Amino acid sequence: MSSPLDVLLARAGIAGLQAAPASKLAKKGVRTVRDLLEYVPRTYMDISKTVKIRDLKIGEQATVLGTVHKVDGRYLRGRKHMLSVKVGDGTGYVEVVYWNQPFRAKNFSQGRVVAVAGRFERRAGKLQVSGNVIVETIRGDDDGVHTGRIIPIHPATEGVSPMMIRRYVHSALKRYAKDIEEPLPPELVRRRKLPPRAEAIGELHFPTGHDTYVHAKRRLAFEELFVLEAGLAVRKHRFEQEVRGLAQAGGAELVERFLGSLPFKPTGAQRRAIEEIAADMAEPRPMHRLLQGEVGSGKTVVAVAAALVAAGSGAQTAFMAPTEVLAEQHFLTVRRLLDPLADAAPSEDGRLFGEGFGVELLTSAVTGKARERALEEAASGRATLLIGTHALIQEGVAFQRLGLAVVDEQHRFGVHQRIALRAKGADGADPDLLIMTATPIPRTLAMTLYGDLDVGVLDEMPAGRIKVRTKVLGPGDRDQAYDLIRSEVAAGRQAFIVCPLVSDSEALEAKAATTEHERISKDVFPDLRVGLIHGRLRSSDKERVMQAMRDGEIDVLVATTVIEVGVDFPDATVMVVEDADRFGLSQLHQLRGRIGRSEHPATCFLLTSLDEADTEQRQAARERLKAMSETTDGFLLAEKDLEIRGEGQLFGRGAVTAEDGTGAPAQAGQSDLRFASPLVRNVELLADARKEAFALVEKDPRLKTPEHAALREEVRRRFGERLDWLFAG
Ligand code: ADP
Ligand code: MG
């Protein structure tokens, strides 16, 4: 069913909205009339009551309407830039001052009609406003779109100003408001006395009163969460009805022996997580558990313990990592960790396996005879653990009796992967699933958004860890970082030099890394052992480099982001990130997690050539670096990231629904949640929506009744094809 709202903007018959602005808006994720109508204003400005400049009261918040008389930008001594915009309304003048934002000059030309809202002060005899000020261009020949009311200020984009967007939205509302459908069930709308959707959308853009948009937003947020939860409820319902798991209740002794054999004492959090997992696995329904733990919190040990529960219950484990490099590392780690248990019989009931634990590696780097052997070990059941990349379950790997799948460092595990996994379970049952991630998602939020995942947290770091010190350096200060590398290497430690991100191109990145490696090994550290790793190296070469690093044969490793996730070298204590401003916050956090993995103090240098924050983009980059230097707490950083990037973009399409098997990042500017905040702020609303949605699905599990047709359609639209299998049959 297609709705008139799904028409592309350039064809929507909206005055002035032709191909050029439409393609610019599309970059912001605003492609259709629906997108435009759901494009949430950044803020509002009340110009229903403006004040004459003559009547302005000093220090009070007010809005004036006037014409730009003069625009003047210049650098002052000390290189500070000052942009001054003089606005007059016939009764006097005010001056709007912007510091260090020269790019704003292009927004103002003489004669332009603007509204200025802020707190006006008197400085040097002039009425001035700076800092927290909103200046908005208003069309002179107004038809009521812009003046005499509360106006929306939508997030602008290159070449499409808030004023233009305001006109488009106004015209879209006129023409399409009648096509806005109500996805909420009529009973719910009546009982909760909700305004109709069309009305809420209208208020969202052109509020008729001072706080009407607040109610409108709340209603839309509720609806959005309700639809999301309804989708999750349908899935959960179906899942519980149709899916059978293995009751894996063995392995307790193995786990105790394992924990006792570790060279360190497991943290309380690790013990708790293992207990939760063992309890879940003992149940006959399949486990679906997400384990969150900061980088370095020790998730691998928990995964191995879970594998021992499976082994002790007579089943195999598939352990999947996002990269070959990481799979290889896990393989070595797991084998080492299980070494002390070599004499233990893996399966208590003797149902499987030969002597000791078979651990096999299967990545695309494992070929020929070695590959055949690994496949044979998996199929015969002699391999207790099969370690590989996420493709493991999708390749033609047969297991004798698969009981557990561990997915490391990926919080998105799509339906396709789950289906592939299901097909491999023992006795036609779903294997237990443990997903591990360092991506911090507030707990309540994760529980609700993932719907059918149970969430556990490793909220305790191994004892003795010292926080990584982080310093932001200009390019002139590089020597400071190199000096520290030198002294740390002299003390037997290792360092990473991370090369800049190059426009999503692995080939260019590899080239840049190769050049940097040459520079570092010839000009900077000719006396040290400098290694190189990047995505374009052959698998066997990557392996060799990782092994050399482990064996302490490399002092300084020049790397691309292939080392971003999971890599564990306890002796690495220094990291230099070149052009750190190009990286996202979560990426920097992951990268930094590669050092400080022992009791030795560690330092991370973030290099940047951004000095003046003269564009919004650069400003955001500087804020990211500042946040990095202020905290090592992943949760705080995630919240900060939301703040800087704007809400709703942290998780992207796949993560919110946990359905996007591709693991691809969401497109910039696009998010699943348009109205609801993914921050804890909306948790109550979320809980409320969840309760309603689950109650409804309890009564109508497939949303088959006619009153739920619109809801069903909306769930489909939101979840996309990825959920179609839910409704099938
Ligand atoms: P992550 O959670 O980032 O995957 P890892 O599992 O790689 O963390 O563990 C990080 C490092 O900490 C490893 O070197 C590991 O051996 C070590 N480690 C794990 N648990 C503990 C513990 N309880 N005490 C001390 N060190 C630990
Ligand atoms: Mg890990």
mmCIF file of C-alpha atoms in Angstrom, residues 147-264:
data_model
loop_
_atom_site.group_PDB
_atom_site.id
_atom_site.type_symbol
_atom_site.label_atom_id
_atom_site.label_comp_id
_atom_site.label_asym_id
_atom_site.label_seq_id
_atom_site.Cartn_x
_atom_site.Cartn_y
_atom_site.Cartn_z
ATOM 1 C CA THR A 147 5.372 36.353 11.180
ATOM 2 C CA GLY A 148 2.813 36.960 13.839
ATOM 3 C CA ARG A 149 3.208 33.470 15.217
ATOM 4 C CA ILE A 150 5.579 30.993 16.767
ATOM 5 C CA ILE A 151 7.763 29.842 13.916
ATOM 6 C CA PRO A 152 9.748 26.639 13.615
ATOM 7 C CA ILE A 153 13.446 26.692 12.881
ATOM 8 C CA HIS A 154 14.304 23.428 11.201
ATOM 9 C CA PRO A 155 17.834 22.088 10.954
ATOM 10 C CA ALA A 156 19.171 23.746 7.834
ATOM 11 C CA THR A 157 21.438 22.254 5.285
ATOM 12 C CA GLU A 158 23.839 23.719 2.738
ATOM 13 C CA GLY A 159 21.757 25.872 0.430
ATOM 14 C CA VAL A 160 18.433 25.204 2.130
ATOM 15 C CA SER A 161 17.732 27.700 4.886
ATOM 16 C CA PRO A 162 15.260 27.337 7.736
ATOM 17 C CA MET A 163 13.168 29.962 5.990
ATOM 18 C CA MET A 164 12.894 27.829 2.866
ATOM 19 C CA ILE A 165 12.122 24.707 4.849
ATOM 20 C CA ARG A 166 9.447 26.600 6.756
ATOM 21 C CA ARG A 167 7.745 27.523 3.502
ATOM 22 C CA TYR A 168 7.952 23.969 2.167
ATOM 23 C CA VAL A 169 6.500 22.524 5.340
ATOM 24 C CA HIS A 170 3.742 25.101 5.342
ATOM 25 C CA SER A 171 2.800 24.261 1.818
ATOM 26 C CA ALA A 172 3.121 20.499 2.405
ATOM 27 C CA LEU A 173 0.788 20.740 5.365
ATOM 28 C CA LYS A 174 -1.822 22.572 3.311
ATOM 29 C CA ARG A 175 -1.796 19.969 0.646
ATOM 30 C CA TYR A 176 -1.145 16.720 2.466
ATOM 31 C CA ALA A 177 -2.489 17.056 6.004
ATOM 32 C CA LYS A 178 -5.589 15.146 4.926
ATOM 33 C CA ASP A 179 -3.435 12.167 3.963
ATOM 34 C CA ILE A 180 -1.806 11.782 7.346
ATOM 35 C CA GLU A 181 -2.970 8.478 8.765
ATOM 36 C CA GLU A 182 -3.514 7.453 12.342
ATOM 37 C CA PRO A 183 -1.452 4.378 13.140
ATOM 38 C CA LEU A 184 -2.539 4.134 16.760
ATOM 39 C CA PRO A 185 -5.496 1.871 17.509
ATOM 40 C CA PRO A 186 -8.710 3.913 17.892
ATOM 41 C CA GLU A 187 -9.350 2.482 21.332
ATOM 42 C CA LEU A 188 -5.974 3.686 22.554
ATOM 43 C CA VAL A 189 -6.437 7.155 21.086
ATOM 44 C CA ARG A 190 -9.805 7.473 22.818
ATOM 45 C CA ARG A 191 -8.736 6.097 26.154
ATOM 46 C CA ARG A 192 -5.594 8.210 26.391
ATOM 47 C CA LYS A 193 -7.271 11.265 24.882
ATOM 48 C CA LEU A 194 -4.520 11.705 22.324
ATOM 49 C CA PRO A 195 -4.790 14.364 19.648
ATOM 50 C CA PRO A 196 -5.016 12.900 16.151
ATOM 51 C CA ARG A 197 -1.706 12.442 14.368
ATOM 52 C CA ALA A 198 -2.455 15.080 11.721
ATOM 53 C CA GLU A 199 -3.114 17.652 14.404
ATOM 54 C CA ALA A 200 0.072 16.764 16.248
ATOM 55 C CA ILE A 201 2.114 17.099 13.057
ATOM 56 C CA GLY A 202 0.580 20.536 12.470
ATOM 57 C CA GLU A 203 1.387 21.683 15.995
ATOM 58 C CA LEU A 204 4.901 20.322 15.688
ATOM 59 C CA HIS A 205 5.658 22.808 12.934
ATOM 60 C CA PHE A 206 3.359 25.716 13.597
ATOM 61 C CA PRO A 207 2.368 25.701 17.243
ATOM 62 C CA THR A 208 -0.800 27.582 18.049
ATOM 63 C CA GLY A 209 0.186 28.095 21.648
ATOM 64 C CA HIS A 210 3.265 28.303 23.781
ATOM 65 C CA ASP A 211 3.639 24.712 24.819
ATOM 66 C CA THR A 212 1.444 22.976 22.272
ATOM 67 C CA TYR A 213 4.445 21.660 20.400
ATOM 68 C CA VAL A 214 5.645 20.002 23.570
ATOM 69 C CA HIS A 215 2.419 17.979 23.745
ATOM 70 C CA ALA A 216 2.543 17.312 20.049
ATOM 71 C CA LYS A 217 6.090 16.011 20.257
ATOM 72 C CA ARG A 218 5.204 13.855 23.207
ATOM 73 C CA ARG A 219 2.314 12.313 21.374
ATOM 74 C CA LEU A 220 4.450 11.630 18.325
ATOM 75 C CA ALA A 221 7.217 10.190 20.483
ATOM 76 C CA PHE A 222 4.741 7.918 22.214
ATOM 77 C CA GLU A 223 3.387 6.751 18.893
ATOM 78 C CA GLU A 224 6.848 6.077 17.548
ATOM 79 C CA LEU A 225 7.831 4.042 20.566
ATOM 80 C CA PHE A 226 4.511 2.245 20.509
ATOM 81 C CA VAL A 227 5.034 1.177 16.916
ATOM 82 C CA LEU A 228 8.567 0.044 17.669
ATOM 83 C CA GLU A 229 7.465 -1.935 20.700
ATOM 84 C CA ALA A 230 4.549 -3.436 18.826
ATOM 85 C CA GLY A 231 7.028 -4.795 16.288
ATOM 86 C CA LEU A 232 9.190 -6.196 19.043
ATOM 87 C CA ALA A 233 6.162 -7.670 20.778
ATOM 88 C CA VAL A 234 5.046 -9.439 17.622
ATOM 89 C CA ARG A 235 8.507 -10.838 17.204
ATOM 90 C CA LYS A 236 8.777 -11.960 20.815
ATOM 91 C CA HIS A 237 5.371 -13.552 20.727
ATOM 92 C CA ARG A 238 6.147 -15.494 17.616
ATOM 93 C CA PHE A 239 9.515 -16.471 18.955
ATOM 94 C CA GLU A 240 8.182 -17.827 22.228
ATOM 95 C CA GLN A 241 5.510 -19.765 20.473
ATOM 96 C CA GLU A 242 7.581 -21.423 17.868
ATOM 97 C CA VAL A 243 11.092 -21.674 19.046
ATOM 98 C CA ARG A 244 12.636 -24.390 21.118
ATOM 99 C CA GLY A 245 16.043 -24.269 22.751
ATOM 100 C CA LEU A 246 18.454 -26.627 24.452
ATOM 101 C CA ALA A 247 18.501 -26.956 28.198
ATOM 102 C CA GLN A 248 22.230 -26.799 28.842
ATOM 103 C CA ALA A 249 22.682 -27.329 32.535
ATOM 104 C CA GLY A 250 26.132 -28.921 32.677
ATOM 105 C CA GLY A 251 29.630 -27.583 32.956
ATOM 106 C CA ALA A 252 29.528 -26.150 36.478
ATOM 107 C CA GLU A 253 32.659 -27.984 37.571
ATOM 108 C CA LEU A 254 34.493 -27.118 34.399
ATOM 109 C CA VAL A 255 33.702 -23.456 34.887
ATOM 110 C CA GLU A 256 34.954 -23.507 38.474
ATOM 111 C CA ARG A 257 38.143 -25.234 37.455
ATOM 112 C CA PHE A 258 38.591 -22.746 34.644
ATOM 113 C CA LEU A 259 38.122 -19.717 36.869
ATOM 114 C CA GLY A 260 40.505 -21.189 39.406
ATOM 115 C CA SER A 261 43.139 -21.737 36.743
ATOM 116 C CA LEU A 262 43.226 -18.133 35.522
ATOM 117 C CA PRO A 263 46.382 -16.143 36.203
ATOM 118 C CA PHE A 264 44.174 -13.480 37.809
#
